Each structure stands twice: as structure tokens, then as C-alpha cells.
PDB file of C-alpha atoms in Angstrom:
ATOM      1  CA  GLU R   1      87.585  82.883 128.597  1.00  0.00           C
ATOM      2  CA  PRO R   2      86.875  84.208 125.104  1.00  0.00           C
ATOM      3  CA  GLU R   3      89.937  85.190 123.138  1.00  0.00           C
ATOM      4  CA  VAL R   4      91.047  86.555 119.803  1.00  0.00           C
ATOM      5  CA  THR R   5      92.663  83.852 117.704  1.00  0.00           C
ATOM      6  CA  GLN R   6      95.063  84.385 114.819  1.00  0.00           C
ATOM      7  CA  THR R   7      96.398  82.057 112.162  1.00  0.00           C
ATOM      8  CA  PRO R   8      99.017  81.237 111.181  1.00  0.00           C
ATOM      9  CA  SER R   9     101.342  81.906 114.088  1.00  0.00           C
ATOM     10  CA  HIS R  10     104.271  82.256 111.717  1.00  0.00           C
ATOM     11  CA  GLN R  11     104.330  82.890 107.978  1.00  0.00           C
ATOM     12  CA  VAL R  12     107.369  83.030 105.746  1.00  0.00           C
ATOM     13  CA  THR R  13     106.853  84.446 102.285  1.00  0.00           C
ATOM     14  CA  GLN R  14     108.922  85.616  99.369  1.00  0.00           C
ATOM     15  CA  MET R  15     109.091  89.276  98.498  1.00  0.00           C
ATOM     16  CA  GLY R  16     106.347  90.230  96.068  1.00  0.00           C
ATOM     17  CA  GLN R  17     103.985  87.470  97.153  1.00  0.00           C
ATOM     18  CA  GLU R  18     100.525  88.056  98.572  1.00  0.00           C
ATOM     19  CA  VAL R  19      99.756  87.023 102.130  1.00  0.00           C
ATOM     20  CA  ILE R  20      96.517  86.807 104.054  1.00  0.00           C
ATOM     21  CA  LEU R  21      96.583  86.926 107.822  1.00  0.00           C
ATOM     22  CA  ARG R  22      93.515  85.593 109.547  1.00  0.00           C
ATOM     23  CA  CYS R  23      91.821  86.520 112.777  1.00  0.00           C
ATOM     24  CA  VAL R  24      88.727  85.438 114.648  1.00  0.00           C
ATOM     25  CA  PRO R  25      87.697  88.264 116.984  1.00  0.00           C
ATOM     26  CA  ILE R  26      85.711  87.729 120.170  1.00  0.00           C
ATOM     27  CA  SER R  27      82.176  86.912 119.081  1.00  0.00           C
ATOM     28  CA  ASN R  28      80.198  89.788 120.603  1.00  0.00           C
ATOM     29  CA  HIS R  29      82.789  92.453 119.776  1.00  0.00           C
ATOM     30  CA  LEU R  30      81.935  95.095 117.217  1.00  0.00           C
ATOM     31  CA  TYR R  31      85.269  96.855 116.568  1.00  0.00           C
ATOM     32  CA  PHE R  32      88.207  95.157 114.960  1.00  0.00           C
ATOM     33  CA  TYR R  33      91.798  96.280 114.489  1.00  0.00           C
ATOM     34  CA  TRP R  34      95.121  95.363 113.017  1.00  0.00           C
ATOM     35  CA  TYR R  35      98.364  96.512 114.583  1.00  0.00           C
ATOM     36  CA  ARG R  36     101.916  95.624 113.728  1.00  0.00           C
ATOM     37  CA  GLN R  37     105.159  95.538 115.683  1.00  0.00           C
ATOM     38  CA  ILE R  38     108.485  95.462 113.908  1.00  0.00           C
ATOM     39  CA  LEU R  39     111.056  93.608 116.004  1.00  0.00           C
ATOM     40  CA  GLY R  40     112.390  95.861 118.733  1.00  0.00           C
ATOM     41  CA  GLN R  41     109.994  98.684 117.929  1.00  0.00           C
ATOM     42  CA  LYS R  42     106.679  99.921 119.249  1.00  0.00           C
ATOM     43  CA  VAL R  43     103.225  98.616 118.437  1.00  0.00           C
ATOM     44  CA  GLU R  44     101.777 100.637 115.534  1.00  0.00           C
ATOM     45  CA  PHE R  45      98.162 101.066 114.511  1.00  0.00           C
ATOM     46  CA  LEU R  46      97.274  99.963 110.993  1.00  0.00           C
ATOM     47  CA  VAL R  47      93.497 100.003 110.630  1.00  0.00           C
ATOM     48  CA  SER R  48      90.202  99.848 112.477  1.00  0.00           C
ATOM     49  CA  PHE R  49      87.008  98.297 111.147  1.00  0.00           C
ATOM     50  CA  TYR R  50      83.433  98.766 112.253  1.00  0.00           C
ATOM     51  CA  ASN R  51      80.091  97.998 110.700  1.00  0.00           C
ATOM     52  CA  ASN R  52      81.749  96.324 107.722  1.00  0.00           C
ATOM     53  CA  GLU R  53      83.889  99.251 106.744  1.00  0.00           C
ATOM     54  CA  ILE R  54      87.196 100.845 107.600  1.00  0.00           C
ATOM     55  CA  SER R  55      86.692 103.529 110.240  1.00  0.00           C
ATOM     56  CA  GLU R  56      90.274 104.719 110.446  1.00  0.00           C
ATOM     57  CA  LYS R  57      93.637 103.840 108.931  1.00  0.00           C
ATOM     58  CA  SER R  58      97.209 104.952 109.366  1.00  0.00           C
ATOM     59  CA  GLU R  59      99.688 106.123 106.769  1.00  0.00           C
ATOM     60  CA  ILE R  60     101.269 102.663 106.918  1.00  0.00           C
ATOM     61  CA  PHE R  61      98.037 101.166 105.564  1.00  0.00           C
ATOM     62  CA  ASP R  62      98.618 101.989 101.913  1.00  0.00           C
ATOM     63  CA  ASP R  63      97.137 100.468  98.757  1.00  0.00           C
ATOM     64  CA  GLN R  64      99.064  97.251  99.333  1.00  0.00           C
ATOM     65  CA  PHE R  65      96.946  96.515 102.387  1.00  0.00           C
ATOM     66  CA  SER R  66      93.285  95.566 102.596  1.00  0.00           C
ATOM     67  CA  VAL R  67      90.971  94.152 105.213  1.00  0.00           C
ATOM     68  CA  GLU R  68      87.879  92.090 104.930  1.00  0.00           C
ATOM     69  CA  ARG R  69      85.286  90.441 107.078  1.00  0.00           C
ATOM     70  CA  PRO R  70      84.195  87.721 104.651  1.00  0.00           C
ATOM     71  CA  ASP R  71      81.749  86.059 107.020  1.00  0.00           C
ATOM     72  CA  GLY R  72      80.387  86.554 110.501  1.00  0.00           C
ATOM     73  CA  SER R  73      83.517  85.439 112.285  1.00  0.00           C
ATOM     74  CA  ASN R  74      86.727  85.987 110.329  1.00  0.00           C
ATOM     75  CA  PHE R  75      88.618  89.248 109.916  1.00  0.00           C
ATOM     76  CA  THR R  76      91.503  89.195 107.465  1.00  0.00           C
ATOM     77  CA  LEU R  77      94.438  91.395 106.556  1.00  0.00           C
ATOM     78  CA  LYS R  78      95.807  91.035 103.044  1.00  0.00           C
ATOM     79  CA  ILE R  79      99.144  92.357 101.877  1.00  0.00           C
ATOM     80  CA  ARG R  80      99.148  92.269  98.081  1.00  0.00           C
ATOM     81  CA  SER R  81     102.837  92.394  97.258  1.00  0.00           C
ATOM     82  CA  THR R  82     105.004  91.943 100.315  1.00  0.00           C
ATOM     83  CA  LYS R  83     108.187  93.908 100.870  1.00  0.00           C
ATOM     84  CA  LEU R  84     111.093  93.101 103.153  1.00  0.00           C
ATOM     85  CA  GLU R  85     110.027  95.922 105.450  1.00  0.00           C
ATOM     86  CA  ASP R  86     106.642  94.268 105.984  1.00  0.00           C
ATOM     87  CA  SER R  87     108.392  91.716 108.194  1.00  0.00           C
ATOM     88  CA  ALA R  88     106.834  92.190 111.617  1.00  0.00           C
ATOM     89  CA  MET R  89     104.461  90.733 114.181  1.00  0.00           C
ATOM     90  CA  TYR R  90     100.893  91.490 113.171  1.00  0.00           C
ATOM     91  CA  PHE R  91      98.337  91.656 115.957  1.00  0.00           C
ATOM     92  CA  CYS R  92      94.609  91.518 115.497  1.00  0.00           C
ATOM     93  CA  ALA R  93      92.490  93.059 118.237  1.00  0.00           C
ATOM     94  CA  SER R  94      88.827  93.501 118.987  1.00  0.00           C
ATOM     95  CA  SER R  95      86.758  95.521 121.414  1.00  0.00           C
ATOM     96  CA  ILE R  96      83.137  95.469 122.373  1.00  0.00           C
ATOM     97  CA  ASN R  97      82.913  99.216 122.057  1.00  0.00           C
ATOM     98  CA  ARG R  98      85.042 101.806 120.316  1.00  0.00           C
ATOM     99  CA  GLY R  99      88.801 102.033 120.732  1.00  0.00           C
ATOM    100  CA  ASP R 100      88.813 103.859 124.014  1.00  0.00           C
ATOM    101  CA  THR R 101      87.601 100.737 125.764  1.00  0.00           C
ATOM    102  CA  GLU R 102      89.675  97.644 126.450  1.00  0.00           C
ATOM    103  CA  ALA R 103      91.044  96.016 123.331  1.00  0.00           C
ATOM    104  CA  PHE R 104      91.814  92.311 123.408  1.00  0.00           C
ATOM    105  CA  PHE R 105      94.759  91.232 121.297  1.00  0.00           C
ATOM    106  CA  GLY R 106      95.384  87.973 119.532  1.00  0.00           C
ATOM    107  CA  GLN R 107      98.702  86.198 119.954  1.00  0.00           C
ATOM    108  CA  GLY R 108      99.950  87.582 116.677  1.00  0.00           C
ATOM    109  CA  THR R 109     101.249  86.317 113.357  1.00  0.00           C
ATOM    110  CA  ARG R 110     104.958  86.675 112.803  1.00  0.00           C
ATOM    111  CA  LEU R 111     105.436  87.538 109.133  1.00  0.00           C
ATOM    112  CA  THR R 112     108.888  87.071 107.667  1.00  0.00           C
ATOM    113  CA  VAL R 113     109.454  88.328 104.132  1.00  0.00           C
ATOM    114  CA  VAL R 114     112.573  86.924 102.469  1.00  0.00           C
TER     115      VAL R 114
ATOM    116  CA  ARG W   1     107.863 115.342 119.607  1.00  0.00           C
ATOM    117  CA  LYS W   2     106.767 111.719 119.852  1.00  0.00           C
ATOM    118  CA  GLU W   3     103.060 111.155 120.416  1.00  0.00           C
ATOM    119  CA  VAL W   4     103.654 108.967 123.463  1.00  0.00           C
ATOM    120  CA  GLU W   5     107.058 108.928 125.085  1.00  0.00           C
ATOM    121  CA  GLN W   6     108.451 106.553 127.670  1.00  0.00           C
ATOM    122  CA  ASP W   7     111.811 105.893 129.274  1.00  0.00           C
ATOM    123  CA  PRO W   8     112.892 102.636 127.577  1.00  0.00           C
ATOM    124  CA  GLY W   9     114.735 101.339 130.632  1.00  0.00           C
ATOM    125  CA  PRO W  10     115.604  98.642 131.408  1.00  0.00           C
ATOM    126  CA  PHE W  11     114.781  98.964 135.052  1.00  0.00           C
ATOM    127  CA  ASN W  12     116.569  96.216 136.956  1.00  0.00           C
ATOM    128  CA  VAL W  13     115.158  95.872 140.452  1.00  0.00           C
ATOM    129  CA  PRO W  14     115.246  93.260 143.215  1.00  0.00           C
ATOM    130  CA  GLU W  15     112.143  91.440 144.337  1.00  0.00           C
ATOM    131  CA  GLY W  16     110.150  93.524 146.766  1.00  0.00           C
ATOM    132  CA  ALA W  17     111.272  96.854 145.340  1.00  0.00           C
ATOM    133  CA  THR W  18     108.977  99.683 144.378  1.00  0.00           C
ATOM    134  CA  VAL W  19     109.401 100.961 140.837  1.00  0.00           C
ATOM    135  CA  ALA W  20     107.773 103.830 138.968  1.00  0.00           C
ATOM    136  CA  PHE W  21     107.368 104.382 135.246  1.00  0.00           C
ATOM    137  CA  ASN W  22     106.542 107.641 133.566  1.00  0.00           C
ATOM    138  CA  CYS W  23     104.971 108.520 130.271  1.00  0.00           C
ATOM    139  CA  THR W  24     104.249 111.800 128.502  1.00  0.00           C
ATOM    140  CA  TYR W  25     101.880 112.395 125.625  1.00  0.00           C
ATOM    141  CA  SER W  26     101.779 115.168 123.081  1.00  0.00           C
ATOM    142  CA  ASN W  27      98.090 115.665 122.365  1.00  0.00           C
ATOM    143  CA  SER W  28      96.459 117.736 125.080  1.00  0.00           C
ATOM    144  CA  ALA W  29      93.014 116.643 123.894  1.00  0.00           C
ATOM    145  CA  SER W  30      93.731 112.986 124.582  1.00  0.00           C
ATOM    146  CA  GLN W  31      90.733 111.075 125.745  1.00  0.00           C
ATOM    147  CA  SER W  32      91.696 107.784 127.352  1.00  0.00           C
ATOM    148  CA  PHE W  33      94.798 106.329 128.922  1.00  0.00           C
ATOM    149  CA  PHE W  34      95.947 102.807 129.647  1.00  0.00           C
ATOM    150  CA  TRP W  35      98.868 100.745 130.786  1.00  0.00           C
ATOM    151  CA  TYR W  36      99.367  97.517 128.874  1.00  0.00           C
ATOM    152  CA  ARG W  37     101.867  94.807 129.663  1.00  0.00           C
ATOM    153  CA  GLN W  38     103.774  92.899 126.993  1.00  0.00           C
ATOM    154  CA  ASP W  39     105.826  89.813 127.670  1.00  0.00           C
ATOM    155  CA  CYS W  40     108.633  88.946 125.278  1.00  0.00           C
ATOM    156  CA  ARG W  41     107.258  88.103 121.823  1.00  0.00           C
ATOM    157  CA  LYS W  42     103.687  88.040 123.135  1.00  0.00           C
ATOM    158  CA  GLU W  43     100.652  90.198 122.594  1.00  0.00           C
ATOM    159  CA  PRO W  44      99.933  93.330 124.660  1.00  0.00           C
ATOM    160  CA  LYS W  45      97.508  92.781 127.508  1.00  0.00           C
ATOM    161  CA  LEU W  46      95.625  95.458 129.406  1.00  0.00           C
ATOM    162  CA  LEU W  47      97.052  96.028 132.860  1.00  0.00           C
ATOM    163  CA  MET W  48      94.828  98.909 133.888  1.00  0.00           C
ATOM    164  CA  SER W  49      93.000 101.962 132.679  1.00  0.00           C
ATOM    165  CA  VAL W  50      94.133 105.338 134.013  1.00  0.00           C
ATOM    166  CA  TYR W  51      91.616 107.817 135.340  1.00  0.00           C
ATOM    167  CA  SER W  52      91.988 111.454 136.272  1.00  0.00           C
ATOM    168  CA  SER W  53      91.368 110.630 139.903  1.00  0.00           C
ATOM    169  CA  GLY W  54      94.072 107.972 139.856  1.00  0.00           C
ATOM    170  CA  ASN W  55      93.365 104.330 140.434  1.00  0.00           C
ATOM    171  CA  GLU W  56      94.824 101.377 142.228  1.00  0.00           C
ATOM    172  CA  ASP W  57      94.672  97.662 141.566  1.00  0.00           C
ATOM    173  CA  GLY W  58      96.487  95.651 144.190  1.00  0.00           C
ATOM    174  CA  ARG W  59     100.182  96.452 143.953  1.00  0.00           C
ATOM    175  CA  PHE W  60      99.676  98.716 140.925  1.00  0.00           C
ATOM    176  CA  THR W  61      98.791 102.394 141.052  1.00  0.00           C
ATOM    177  CA  ALA W  62      98.238 104.562 137.998  1.00  0.00           C
ATOM    178  CA  GLN W  63      97.999 108.330 137.952  1.00  0.00           C
ATOM    179  CA  LEU W  64      97.191 110.924 135.324  1.00  0.00           C
ATOM    180  CA  ASN W  65      98.183 114.570 135.291  1.00  0.00           C
ATOM    181  CA  ARG W  66      96.341 116.216 132.411  1.00  0.00           C
ATOM    182  CA  ALA W  67      97.930 119.618 132.964  1.00  0.00           C
ATOM    183  CA  SER W  68     101.415 118.151 132.527  1.00  0.00           C
ATOM    184  CA  GLN W  69     100.282 115.508 129.994  1.00  0.00           C
ATOM    185  CA  TYR W  70     101.909 112.886 132.154  1.00  0.00           C
ATOM    186  CA  ILE W  71     100.930 109.367 133.206  1.00  0.00           C
ATOM    187  CA  SER W  72     102.617 107.203 135.781  1.00  0.00           C
ATOM    188  CA  LEU W  73     102.561 103.601 136.926  1.00  0.00           C
ATOM    189  CA  LEU W  74     103.806 102.535 140.342  1.00  0.00           C
ATOM    190  CA  ILE W  75     104.478  98.906 141.150  1.00  0.00           C
ATOM    191  CA  ARG W  76     104.946  98.035 144.792  1.00  0.00           C
ATOM    192  CA  ASP W  77     106.504  94.849 146.180  1.00  0.00           C
ATOM    193  CA  SER W  78     107.810  93.739 142.770  1.00  0.00           C
ATOM    194  CA  LYS W  79     107.549  90.055 141.906  1.00  0.00           C
ATOM    195  CA  LEU W  80     109.652  88.061 139.478  1.00  0.00           C
ATOM    196  CA  SER W  81     106.498  87.658 137.395  1.00  0.00           C
ATOM    197  CA  ASP W  82     106.286  91.440 136.939  1.00  0.00           C
ATOM    198  CA  SER W  83     109.250  91.243 134.550  1.00  0.00           C
ATOM    199  CA  ALA W  84     107.867  92.493 131.226  1.00  0.00           C
ATOM    200  CA  THR W  85     107.628  95.582 129.050  1.00  0.00           C
ATOM    201  CA  TYR W  86     105.076  98.133 130.213  1.00  0.00           C
ATOM    202  CA  LEU W  87     103.358 100.050 127.455  1.00  0.00           C
ATOM    203  CA  CYS W  88     101.794 103.457 127.930  1.00  0.00           C
ATOM    204  CA  VAL W  89      98.800 103.767 125.614  1.00  0.00           C
ATOM    205  CA  VAL W  90      96.732 106.818 124.726  1.00  0.00           C
ATOM    206  CA  VAL W  91      93.575 107.360 122.720  1.00  0.00           C
ATOM    207  CA  PHE W  92      93.554 110.802 121.172  1.00  0.00           C
ATOM    208  CA  SER W  93      90.370 112.779 121.029  1.00  0.00           C
ATOM    209  CA  GLY W  94      88.792 112.258 117.633  1.00  0.00           C
ATOM    210  CA  GLY W  95      90.758 109.061 117.124  1.00  0.00           C
ATOM    211  CA  TYR W  96      88.424 106.890 119.064  1.00  0.00           C
ATOM    212  CA  ASN W  97      89.267 103.827 117.095  1.00  0.00           C
ATOM    213  CA  LYS W  98      92.985 103.573 117.573  1.00  0.00           C
ATOM    214  CA  LEU W  99      95.407 103.094 120.395  1.00  0.00           C
ATOM    215  CA  ILE W 100      98.662 105.042 120.294  1.00  0.00           C
ATOM    216  CA  PHE W 101     101.422 103.066 121.953  1.00  0.00           C
ATOM    217  CA  GLY W 102     104.598 104.249 123.564  1.00  0.00           C
ATOM    218  CA  ALA W 103     107.713 102.240 122.868  1.00  0.00           C
ATOM    219  CA  GLY W 104     107.527 100.654 126.309  1.00  0.00           C
ATOM    220  CA  THR W 105     109.616 100.490 129.458  1.00  0.00           C
ATOM    221  CA  ARG W 106     111.331  97.209 130.187  1.00  0.00           C
ATOM    222  CA  LEU W 107     111.296  95.907 133.751  1.00  0.00           C
ATOM    223  CA  ALA W 108     113.492  93.075 134.978  1.00  0.00           C
ATOM    224  CA  VAL W 109     112.897  91.886 138.534  1.00  0.00           C
ATOM    225  CA  HIS W 110     115.663  89.698 139.948  1.00  0.00           C
ATOM    226  CA  PRO W 111     115.793  87.504 143.061  1.00  0.00           C
TER     227      PRO W 111
END
């Protein structure tokens, strides 16, 4: 069964460092997303991406965040200068159609900023 | 008012019990509705979509009341494997590219 894969599963970084979280969406999907979940809190939308551009972003997704689809398969989330409060589980998701159809989530990257 | 609100639980029920979860949403123009399931420290997975006419999938029944902006999930004959957090998810009209999650309702099924 096709699945969304994310690497790494766990990343520890020092405050102020840049991190890149990687995702390989399901191959025939057209819409890609990043969500985050701070421990004990709800899943929050960060950004959606379609046709090689951001289609929507939340207020969390400030100038420190960027996304890229550098080739035909990878979808990355970059945090330029990490803060302690960026510590969370980051989920990549993809859907074949827009966001009101089923979204398939990757297993997540747990980011710990120290 | 929160965009999507759920009773956090936990609901502790014995195997075989019937349990119901409720969810309310704030945006009356909401477009699509889902229940996702999330196991501890895992990714959310779609359990079922929710339609205006209500829908059933085995032991699970979901209902939508647009007038009251209310969604429900009923689980019959609970199994140990049903233990998880159940997430109410809404897509708001005009926000077709993002899911709005509730904080989830935790279910613990015991022998």
C-alpha cells in the first residue's frame, strides 16, 4: 500500500540552527501539506502546497518556515532558525485531490530543539 | 469559541460497550467533515468521512447535524483495539486545502 514517508523520525537540534524535514508524498498525489502537533496538543495546519506553490498557510508559518519540492518526489519543510517552541511532531500529508478529500499522513518527524 | 471543539475525555469503557463522541464546529459554512483516529505518538489516520445523511461502517456510525453544527461518532461493541484518540476534523468553506482538527477525545477500552 502506498504511503507517505518522512525522514528523519527524530531530530535533535540546537536553538538557532536550521533544520530540514523531508517527506516523500504518495506518487500520484497532487496536494501536499505540513502539520505540526506539540506534545499533548492538537494537530495544527502549517501549509499546503499545490502546483509548485503555496496555496494556503497559517499564522504559525512565518518567515522562519519555507517549503520546497526540489524534485519530482521530495517535499521539504525548512525551519531557518529554530526556537524552543518549535519542538513538536511534524507531519507531512498528501492527498490526490484538494484538502476536503482524504489526506494520508506520514509517520512524523519528532523535532526537539534544545 | 474554538473552531472545532471536542470533549477531551478520557472515556473508559469495558469491552463490548457502546460509546458516543460529540464535536461542535464554529464555522457554519463548513464544507467537509471527518473522523480521524490517532494512536499514541502516531500519525492521524482517516476513520471515516461524515455525510449529511449519516453513514455507517461496521461498528462505527457518524452523523452530522448542520443546523446545530454538531458531529457525532458512535462506536458499538467496543474492542480493546479501539483504544485511541478520536479526532474530529472539519474543512471550512473557502479553506479547501487545510484540515482543522479538534483536540481529540481519548478512548480507553478495558477487558
